[in-house]
XYZ file of C-alpha atoms in Angstrom:
627
model
C -35.704 -2.726 0.998
C -37.316 -6.125 1.412
C -35.451 -7.456 -1.642
C -32.171 -6.238 -0.155
C -32.933 -8.045 3.085
C -33.778 -11.220 1.173
C -30.516 -11.021 -0.791
C -28.487 -10.424 2.355
C -30.151 -13.403 3.966
C -29.419 -15.601 0.954
C -25.751 -14.580 0.901
C -25.383 -15.166 4.638
C -27.094 -18.549 4.301
C -24.826 -19.475 1.375
C -21.706 -18.600 3.386
C -23.002 -20.547 6.375
C -23.745 -23.597 4.232
C -20.356 -23.349 2.504
C -18.417 -23.087 5.780
C -20.464 -25.924 7.242
C -19.622 -28.036 4.180
C -15.927 -27.412 4.702
C -16.087 -28.417 8.348
C -18.359 -31.387 7.724
C -16.006 -32.715 5.033
C -12.935 -32.209 7.209
C -13.059 -35.853 8.229
C -9.399 -36.318 9.164
C -8.658 -37.296 12.749
C -7.036 -34.066 13.878
C -5.213 -35.822 16.720
C -2.962 -37.503 14.120
C -1.881 -34.299 12.338
C -0.472 -30.979 13.542
C -2.852 -28.607 11.784
C -1.865 -24.956 11.946
C -2.905 -21.671 10.383
C -1.021 -18.402 10.863
C -1.633 -14.976 9.408
C 0.804 -12.644 7.702
C 0.720 -9.413 9.699
C 2.170 -7.509 6.755
C 1.366 -7.132 3.100
C -1.902 -8.783 2.077
C -2.512 -10.207 5.571
C -3.347 -13.646 4.200
C -3.893 -16.644 6.441
C -1.460 -19.457 5.613
C -1.950 -23.136 6.416
C 0.105 -26.312 6.470
C -2.409 -28.087 4.215
C -1.666 -26.184 0.984
C -4.562 -23.797 1.535
C -4.545 -19.986 1.778
C -7.538 -18.003 2.875
C -8.795 -14.718 4.238
C -7.652 -13.243 7.568
C -9.490 -14.915 10.407
C -11.218 -17.600 8.307
C -9.943 -20.402 10.546
C -9.482 -18.294 13.682
C -10.949 -20.029 16.697
C -10.596 -23.455 15.066
C -6.805 -23.522 14.783
C -4.091 -21.176 15.984
C -3.809 -17.787 14.371
C -0.772 -15.699 15.125
C 1.095 -12.667 13.897
C 4.280 -14.316 15.096
C 7.147 -11.941 15.760
C 5.527 -9.044 13.914
C 3.160 -8.019 16.685
C 5.306 -5.053 17.709
C 6.467 -3.923 14.289
C 4.846 -0.795 12.921
C 4.539 -1.249 9.180
C 2.599 0.336 6.380
C 0.627 -2.786 5.578
C -2.664 -3.192 3.799
C -5.477 -5.573 4.474
C -6.300 -8.211 1.913
C -9.537 -6.302 1.575
C -7.983 -2.960 0.645
C -5.799 -1.496 -2.062
C -4.225 1.898 -1.416
C -7.001 4.407 -0.830
C -9.567 2.317 -2.690
C -12.746 1.022 -1.149
C -12.425 -2.466 0.296
C -12.449 -5.548 -1.847
C -14.794 -8.028 -0.272
C -12.630 -9.184 2.672
C -12.665 -12.880 3.281
C -13.803 -13.830 -0.196
C -10.325 -14.757 -1.426
C -9.208 -18.357 -1.130
C -6.390 -20.032 -2.998
C -4.741 -23.434 -2.987
C -1.937 -25.499 -4.478
C -2.827 -28.057 -7.158
C -0.472 -30.809 -8.359
C -1.241 -33.420 -10.998
C 0.916 -36.172 -12.470
C 1.081 -39.747 -13.648
C 2.231 -42.541 -11.335
C 2.659 -45.938 -12.998
C 0.522 -44.656 -15.852
C -2.368 -43.591 -13.615
C -3.544 -39.987 -13.513
C -3.347 -38.478 -10.034
C -4.592 -35.078 -8.906
C -3.867 -33.670 -5.437
C -5.310 -30.375 -4.231
C -5.143 -28.003 -1.310
C -8.908 -27.604 -1.536
C -11.644 -29.417 -3.417
C -15.161 -28.168 -3.713
C -17.905 -29.525 -5.829
C -21.362 -28.267 -5.004
C -22.888 -30.564 -7.591
C -21.341 -33.651 -5.962
C -21.560 -32.394 -2.383
C -17.860 -32.771 -1.652
C -15.483 -30.250 -0.122
C -12.205 -31.419 1.335
C -8.442 -31.419 1.442
C -5.687 -33.835 0.423
C -2.495 -32.276 1.813
C -1.707 -32.753 5.509
C 1.266 -32.330 7.856
C 2.579 -35.069 10.071
C 1.608 -35.470 13.706
C 4.975 -34.162 14.942
C 4.481 -31.143 17.235
C 7.059 -29.139 15.262
C 5.263 -29.694 11.938
C 3.405 -26.415 12.347
C 3.625 -23.121 10.465
C 6.997 -21.627 11.430
C 7.351 -17.846 11.789
C 10.709 -16.421 10.694
C 11.753 -12.769 10.522
C 14.090 -11.211 7.970
C 17.708 -12.414 8.295
C 16.703 -14.707 11.181
C 18.208 -18.203 10.885
C 16.035 -21.055 12.199
C 16.847 -24.766 12.308
C 13.606 -26.251 10.982
C 13.780 -30.084 11.010
C 13.049 -30.401 7.290
C 14.835 -27.131 6.361
C 18.064 -26.721 8.399
C 19.464 -23.192 8.660
C 16.460 -21.597 7.018
C 17.078 -17.838 6.683
C 14.186 -15.400 6.492
C 14.072 -13.280 3.354
C 11.092 -11.024 4.085
C 9.775 -9.125 7.083
C 7.414 -12.027 7.756
C 8.168 -15.552 6.473
C 5.734 -18.390 7.201
C 7.182 -21.851 6.527
C 5.271 -25.145 6.425
C 5.514 -28.725 5.169
C 2.828 -31.193 4.146
C 2.329 -34.297 2.021
C -0.430 -36.128 0.170
C 0.338 -39.670 1.382
C 0.456 -39.614 5.210
C -3.298 -39.162 5.569
C -5.994 -40.423 3.197
C -8.882 -37.961 3.429
C -12.470 -38.683 2.471
C -12.845 -38.838 -1.290
C -9.129 -38.911 -2.076
C -8.698 -41.391 -4.913
C -4.924 -41.690 -5.276
C -1.738 -40.061 -3.942
C 1.283 -38.746 -5.825
C 3.546 -39.558 -2.869
C 4.972 -36.043 -2.569
C 6.185 -33.772 0.187
C 5.665 -30.035 -0.249
C 7.700 -27.388 1.552
C 6.187 -23.938 1.351
C 7.597 -20.567 2.440
C 5.357 -17.534 2.008
C 6.821 -14.047 2.294
C 5.369 -10.629 3.086
C 6.863 -7.166 3.407
C 5.607 -4.105 5.258
C 7.312 -1.465 3.129
C 4.894 0.571 1.053
C 4.845 -0.430 -2.626
C 6.327 -3.772 -1.538
C 3.271 -4.740 0.521
C 0.888 -5.346 -2.389
C 1.784 -8.997 -2.906
C 2.296 -12.291 -1.144
C 5.238 -14.207 -2.628
C 5.483 -17.985 -2.086
C 8.278 -20.524 -2.665
C 7.240 -24.140 -3.239
C 9.498 -27.183 -3.226
C 7.810 -30.403 -4.395
C 9.718 -33.587 -3.511
C 8.913 -36.921 -5.142
C 9.202 -39.069 -2.003
C 7.503 -42.344 -2.926
C 7.281 -42.557 -6.712
C 8.584 -41.481 -10.075
C 6.164 -38.889 -11.453
C 5.704 -38.256 -15.169
C 4.048 -35.320 -16.911
C 3.558 -33.444 -13.654
C 1.724 -30.106 -13.701
C 1.457 -27.599 -10.871
C -1.364 -25.127 -10.507
C -2.624 -22.212 -8.457
C -6.349 -22.103 -7.825
C -8.265 -19.161 -6.458
C -11.877 -18.626 -5.541
C -13.095 -15.232 -4.488
C -15.050 -12.179 -5.346
C -13.810 -8.757 -6.360
C -16.064 -5.881 -5.456
C -17.848 -4.126 -2.621
C -20.598 -6.043 -0.915
C -23.982 -4.369 -1.316
C -26.325 -7.316 -0.888
C -25.441 -9.100 -4.135
C -22.860 -11.850 -4.632
C -19.740 -9.917 -5.531
C -18.253 -12.689 -7.660
C -21.057 -12.800 -10.214
C -19.668 -10.026 -12.441
C -15.930 -10.714 -12.177
C -13.915 -11.107 -15.377
C -11.366 -13.939 -15.252
C -8.682 -13.988 -17.936
C -5.089 -15.002 -18.721
C -2.542 -12.437 -19.870
C -0.209 -14.332 -22.196
C 2.382 -11.547 -22.276
C 2.785 -11.495 -18.492
C 1.868 -15.160 -18.026
C -0.523 -14.151 -15.245
C -4.182 -14.726 -14.517
C -6.309 -11.687 -13.666
C -9.567 -11.146 -11.856
C -11.269 -7.835 -12.580
C -14.512 -6.403 -11.247
C -16.872 -5.318 -14.017
C -19.170 -2.304 -13.644
C -22.567 -2.882 -12.139
C -24.191 -5.436 -9.846
C -21.956 -5.005 -6.773
C -20.229 -1.868 -5.579
C -17.525 -0.743 -7.979
C -14.263 1.171 -7.748
C -12.100 -1.797 -6.774
C -8.906 -2.629 -8.605
C -7.991 -6.033 -10.026
C -6.134 -8.950 -8.499
C -3.589 -11.087 -10.302
C -1.831 -14.420 -9.787
C 1.482 -15.534 -11.274
C 3.542 -18.735 -11.342
C 7.239 -18.567 -12.197
C 8.616 -21.718 -13.895
C 11.589 -23.520 -12.342
C 14.843 -21.759 -13.206
C 16.484 -24.923 -14.544
C 13.735 -25.648 -17.102
C 14.004 -23.991 -20.558
C 11.092 -21.605 -21.007
C 10.246 -23.040 -24.430
C 9.355 -26.317 -22.715
C 6.786 -24.669 -20.452
C 3.102 -24.821 -21.340
C 0.219 -23.070 -19.624
C -3.379 -23.934 -18.900
C -6.072 -21.585 -17.655
C -9.531 -22.653 -16.499
C -12.378 -20.325 -15.591
C -15.221 -22.764 -16.348
C -15.021 -25.756 -14.010
C -15.093 -25.992 -10.245
C -12.478 -28.261 -8.765
C -13.591 -31.704 -7.581
C -12.014 -34.931 -6.325
C -12.149 -36.567 -9.755
C -8.481 -37.339 -10.416
C -8.858 -38.191 -14.102
C -10.977 -35.160 -14.958
C -8.859 -32.669 -13.054
C -5.519 -34.017 -14.218
C -6.790 -33.595 -17.780
C -8.030 -30.077 -16.980
C -4.786 -28.985 -15.314
C -2.569 -30.501 -18.020
C -4.708 -29.555 -21.015
C -2.461 -26.733 -22.204
C -5.664 -24.858 -23.098
C -6.457 -21.238 -22.243
C -10.124 -20.503 -21.592
C -11.219 -17.178 -23.140
C -11.948 -14.209 -20.855
C -15.192 -14.860 -19.099
C -17.539 -13.058 -16.805
C -19.095 -15.565 -14.476
C -22.631 -14.233 -14.590
C -23.648 -17.424 -16.361
C -22.340 -19.642 -13.566
C -24.010 -20.557 -10.329
C -20.785 -20.017 -8.442
C -18.191 -17.653 -9.842
C -14.968 -15.903 -9.012
C -12.797 -18.965 -9.564
C -9.899 -19.707 -11.889
C -7.026 -22.181 -12.144
C -3.628 -21.371 -13.619
C -1.524 -24.439 -14.492
C 2.080 -24.930 -15.622
C 4.001 -27.987 -16.867
C 4.929 -30.624 -17.777
C 7.765 -31.935 -15.589
C 9.217 -35.364 -14.902
C 10.450 -36.146 -11.391
C 12.359 -39.254 -10.478
C 11.903 -40.515 -6.931
C 13.948 -38.232 -4.682
C 13.907 -35.257 -7.117
C 12.784 -31.774 -6.078
C 10.930 -29.210 -8.185
C 11.171 -25.568 -7.047
C 8.783 -22.925 -8.357
C 7.290 -19.667 -7.101
C 3.840 -18.080 -6.920
C 2.658 -14.551 -6.150
C -0.720 -12.960 -5.436
C -1.028 -9.261 -6.354
C -3.541 -6.487 -5.717
C -3.608 -3.057 -7.341
C -5.759 -0.083 -8.191
C -5.530 -0.972 -11.885
C -3.705 -3.343 -14.225
C -0.948 -0.757 -14.804
C -0.122 -0.774 -11.097
C -0.024 -4.575 -11.057
C 2.411 -4.475 -13.984
C 4.600 -2.085 -11.985
C 4.333 -4.308 -8.926
C 5.340 -7.367 -10.964
C 8.411 -5.525 -12.273
C 9.245 -4.355 -8.742
C 8.959 -7.868 -7.307
C 11.080 -9.368 -10.078
C 13.728 -6.682 -9.471
C 13.590 -7.520 -5.762
C 14.114 -11.212 -6.538
C 17.003 -10.408 -8.905
C 18.826 -8.435 -6.226
C 18.401 -11.199 -3.657
C 15.571 -9.446 -1.801
C 17.576 -6.339 -0.909
C 15.045 -3.594 -0.151
C 15.588 0.157 -0.158
C 17.151 0.969 3.192
C 16.962 3.592 5.884
C 19.691 6.222 5.624
C 22.539 5.850 8.136
C 22.298 7.662 11.462
C 24.385 10.833 11.861
C 27.533 10.512 14.060
C 26.048 12.308 17.063
C 28.067 13.754 19.954
C 26.842 15.989 22.766
C 28.274 18.561 25.143
C 26.670 19.445 28.465
C 26.468 23.026 29.635
C 24.878 25.078 32.379
C 21.139 24.480 31.866
C 21.742 23.478 28.263
C 23.056 20.786 25.945
C 24.668 21.182 22.516
C 24.361 18.455 19.890
C 26.729 18.173 16.915
C 26.658 15.647 14.095
C 29.063 16.921 11.447
C 31.231 13.950 10.435
C 34.713 13.768 11.900
C 37.555 12.215 9.855
C 36.736 8.563 9.207
C 33.021 8.930 10.042
C 30.187 8.476 7.555
C 28.863 11.532 5.718
C 25.140 10.797 5.657
C 24.453 13.636 3.234
C 26.500 11.795 0.592
C 24.697 8.485 1.212
C 23.412 6.531 -1.812
C 21.014 3.601 -2.095
C 21.392 1.431 -5.195
C 18.172 -0.425 -4.381
C 15.857 2.556 -4.741
C 13.774 2.450 -7.890
C 14.378 6.160 -8.544
C 18.164 6.033 -8.220
C 18.634 7.205 -11.815
C 16.239 10.106 -11.356
C 17.173 11.130 -7.796
C 20.739 9.882 -7.220
C 21.088 11.711 -3.868
C 18.257 10.388 -1.675
C 19.277 12.180 1.554
C 16.759 14.869 2.552
C 17.250 16.030 6.153
C 17.673 15.662 9.910
C 15.282 15.407 12.852
C 16.189 16.132 16.499
C 14.346 14.245 19.261
C 14.396 14.480 23.061
C 12.979 12.658 26.075
C 13.571 12.753 29.818
C 12.569 9.148 30.529
C 14.598 6.304 28.965
C 11.344 4.488 28.150
C 9.121 7.507 27.619
C 7.884 8.993 24.341
C 10.172 11.024 22.104
C 9.418 14.694 21.425
C 10.395 16.159 18.055
C 12.378 19.332 18.765
C 13.300 20.394 15.242
C 13.598 19.325 11.621
C 16.001 20.568 8.970
C 15.916 19.583 5.298
C 17.574 20.311 1.985
C 16.667 23.745 0.626
C 15.333 24.492 -2.834
C 13.775 21.161 -3.801
C 10.252 19.733 -4.069
C 10.267 17.994 -0.667
C 9.574 19.353 2.800
C 9.674 22.937 4.058
C 13.158 23.622 2.568
C 14.601 25.012 5.787
C 18.205 24.322 4.850
C 20.569 21.954 6.637
C 22.378 22.427 9.941
C 24.682 20.094 11.868
C 24.449 21.644 15.335
C 21.605 22.315 17.756
C 21.523 23.738 21.315
C 18.674 22.904 23.667
C 18.335 25.488 26.458
C 16.306 25.823 29.658
C 17.287 22.412 31.018
C 17.486 21.470 34.691
C 21.014 20.889 35.882
C 21.942 17.434 37.169
C 18.946 15.767 35.479
C 19.332 13.150 32.764
C 18.100 13.923 29.259
C 18.135 11.673 26.196
C 18.602 12.946 22.651
C 18.654 11.421 19.175
C 19.311 12.872 15.752
C 18.044 10.928 12.758
C 18.485 11.341 9.017
C 15.634 10.803 6.583
C 15.361 10.265 2.850
C 13.286 11.701 0.052
C 10.228 9.742 -1.070
C 10.846 7.419 -4.005
C 9.384 9.255 -6.989
C 8.977 6.011 -8.969
C 7.308 3.684 -6.456
C 5.738 6.242 -4.136
C 7.692 4.707 -1.262
C 7.569 7.312 1.524
C 10.611 8.745 3.204
C 12.682 6.357 5.314
C 14.302 7.420 8.586
C 17.279 6.056 10.490
C 16.321 4.281 13.742
C 16.342 6.439 16.855
C 18.244 3.788 18.781
C 21.244 4.164 16.484
C 21.923 7.743 17.552
C 20.677 8.042 21.135
C 22.938 9.856 23.622
C 22.532 10.786 27.286
C 23.475 14.114 28.840
C 23.342 15.602 32.329
C 23.455 19.402 32.122
C 25.435 21.276 34.764
C 28.299 23.594 35.414
C 31.774 22.857 34.108
C 33.386 19.704 35.525
C 36.080 20.746 38.052
C 39.743 19.848 37.628
C 39.938 18.419 41.167
C 37.956 18.019 44.375
C 36.880 20.899 46.620
C 33.466 21.815 45.288
C 31.622 18.486 45.626
C 28.162 18.662 47.218
C 25.132 16.349 47.647
C 21.559 16.808 46.371
C 18.995 16.532 47.747
C 20.328 17.298 51.208
C 18.507 16.382 53.302
C 17.080 13.456 51.400
C 13.431 13.092 52.536
C 11.504 9.834 52.268
C 8.145 11.643 52.236
C 8.888 13.491 48.990
C 7.687 11.992 45.677
C 10.863 12.597 43.721
C 9.516 10.341 40.947
C 6.793 12.947 40.256
C 9.296 15.656 39.365
C 9.446 16.790 35.744
C 11.722 15.334 34.570
C 11.624 12.612 37.268
C 14.415 12.783 39.836
C 13.782 9.119 40.621
C 12.346 6.576 38.207
C 11.966 2.790 37.973
C 15.147 0.917 37.158
C 15.469 1.052 33.331
C 17.391 -2.225 33.157
C 15.660 -4.900 31.086
C 14.526 -8.292 32.286
C 15.446 -11.700 30.896
C 12.883 -11.429 28.081
C 14.347 -8.096 26.975
C 11.125 -6.344 27.850
C 11.105 -2.866 29.443
C 11.903 -2.920 33.133
C 9.619 -2.196 36.057
C 6.994 0.479 35.585
C 6.629 1.181 39.325
C 8.987 2.765 41.805
C 10.568 0.575 44.527
C 12.946 1.253 47.433
C 16.081 0.585 45.394
C 15.100 3.383 42.972
C 15.968 6.113 45.472
C 18.582 8.525 44.170
C 21.044 10.772 45.894
C 23.563 12.620 43.734
C 27.135 13.808 44.246
C 27.753 16.914 42.109
C 30.972 18.537 40.801
C 32.879 15.286 40.946
C 36.176 15.217 38.973
C 37.238 12.168 36.994
C 38.723 9.759 37.914
C 37.742 9.721 41.555
C 36.408 7.515 44.355
C 33.588 8.319 46.768
C 33.306 6.514 50.118
C 30.261 6.802 52.370
C 30.347 6.204 56.171
C 28.045 6.206 59.157
C 28.809 8.586 62.039
C 30.335 5.575 63.811
C 32.873 5.285 61.002
C 31.489 2.126 59.354
C 31.845 2.175 55.574
C 28.481 1.877 53.821
C 29.480 1.977 50.146
C 32.250 2.934 47.739
C 31.476 4.505 44.334
C 33.896 4.715 41.423
C 33.719 7.551 38.905
C 35.646 7.413 35.644
C 33.687 9.476 33.089
C 35.396 12.732 32.051
C 32.190 13.987 30.390
C 29.947 13.787 33.451
C 30.503 15.507 36.800
C 27.826 13.738 38.820
C 27.595 10.334 40.513
C 24.281 8.723 41.473
C 23.733 6.513 44.520
C 20.573 4.524 45.329
C 20.926 4.722 49.133
C 21.775 1.060 49.545
C 24.866 -0.443 51.160
C 27.514 -2.570 49.481
C 25.477 -5.697 50.385
C 22.257 -4.316 48.874
C 20.496 -3.248 52.086
C 18.588 0.047 52.262
C 20.174 2.544 54.643
C 18.260 3.997 57.570
C 17.654 7.617 58.563
C 20.647 9.452 59.928
C 23.662 11.627 59.294
C 26.272 10.226 56.885
C 29.803 11.243 56.081
C 31.541 11.002 52.702
C 34.997 11.445 51.244
C 35.848 12.173 47.618
C 39.399 11.335 46.543
C 40.830 12.642 43.271
C 42.670 9.647 41.847
C 44.897 11.840 39.682
C 46.568 13.756 42.500
C 45.364 12.171 45.731
C 43.487 15.269 46.949
C 40.531 14.493 49.226
C 37.366 16.384 50.178
C 35.019 15.461 53.028
C 31.382 16.299 53.643
C 28.128 15.104 55.139
C 24.472 14.677 54.250
C 21.233 13.790 56.022
C 18.675 11.086 55.206
C 15.189 11.390 56.725
C 12.855 8.468 55.963
């Protein structure tokens, strides 16, 4: 027990010293740069910077901004960087990665990195920095959203959560930086929330030779982390680092023993530029040397074209690191080099192979994901204390049962992905939905096999109350990827109904409820509520008021034909309001007890007329308001 405590203390002290070294070497005047870190809320949940540095969730939180951007309200099946499927957690926070670029400028070797650490020489620092412009932050862009970024006009999001940044190696000279390549880097990292598509972070890089011609340039992806379950021992001391020449990927795999086991591998891949013949591409892989600020040494290391053999790092003081390099390239001043990087996690190497194939298929089809099935064409009919829903397709409407999705990975095995329908109901426009029923395809391996229907009647409803219904369609799970069923959005098939007796042909049976209307009755406490806060949305498109106010009062005219006009008068004959009704499917008209100029009416007896606009027939009546 004492040894465990000593080991825990040593690890904590090491992390404290390491973090202190990073901060102590961060010698740049932060008032001259717009430093920013934001976190992907989906996928691997990595924290992304605008200095070419990627790290664990929360690593920089409290020092710079950390935000989930527009994804805060999206429910997605995401995984933490520290977890893979149902596996035990990988050591969260132990994964760091960075962009490396090396080249020759006027014959001199230059190496620029997103992070440098050299415990032997006592230096940890950074060489990429953004400008001081307030917009030079990490931009958050959702899928299909188009944003005018100053250095990337009309940028269009390709994933559920794009984080876009720009930085350079020449605007700021950090401590220990020997030389600069004179490059700008634009980076766009992408994450998805869909299961089986959330096991990677995919990153586009554009390197622009701004100041110089660059010869024999190599780009690299460096990572430093540990793979295992923390149990008091450094989890990176038994990790196997190796390069898979077939896949052109570097792997990190936890070996049995030392730390907690049962954690799957991680992998890192660089795709060469599409306009460069593959036979010209060479690779380098380093799992022996920690990165430093020595430009000559690290340019030689990155551009060596040598592959270090698989190595466990038990022989090293600090382990869990590797550098994957690719090159060479020549850039004239003004040229741009585009390449891509991805970080993967998986329960085993076979799953990572499947994920790589899935990501490359996603790239090939321009990032088109499997989609939700279309919503059924819902229509509804009100009845006396009931409502009947029908969703069989009418001529010209979509037949959701015949829907196909060419982007599913199991389309050749399961060509008909449609599985069933779900019926939902609520009595408050902003309240929770209740699942009334589910019907699915009979005689298959999914669901309860109830059989399909296209009609449903809900009984026992209160007449003259509003109810909200939705019918969704859902798909089978993808038998290849394990992607769970997808369901059409509720909002696409929501309808409103007010149960009641049959709508009359003309006036003569109109009446008012409640009559008398009493101000001391809590109509908003009825179930469903007779009165509720105004459901209209505010300027920020957020749900409306959640408390009742005077203008939420409701008095209802029932058995109103369509089209018709209702006029309301005081006993003195002064007109208070005029209401128009032109909905042949609804026989009720609501009034909020305010006059035409928005003033609340007082207690008293009121008269009303209802005129049938089809034939001119008129009915009169009265009601009482007691406040």
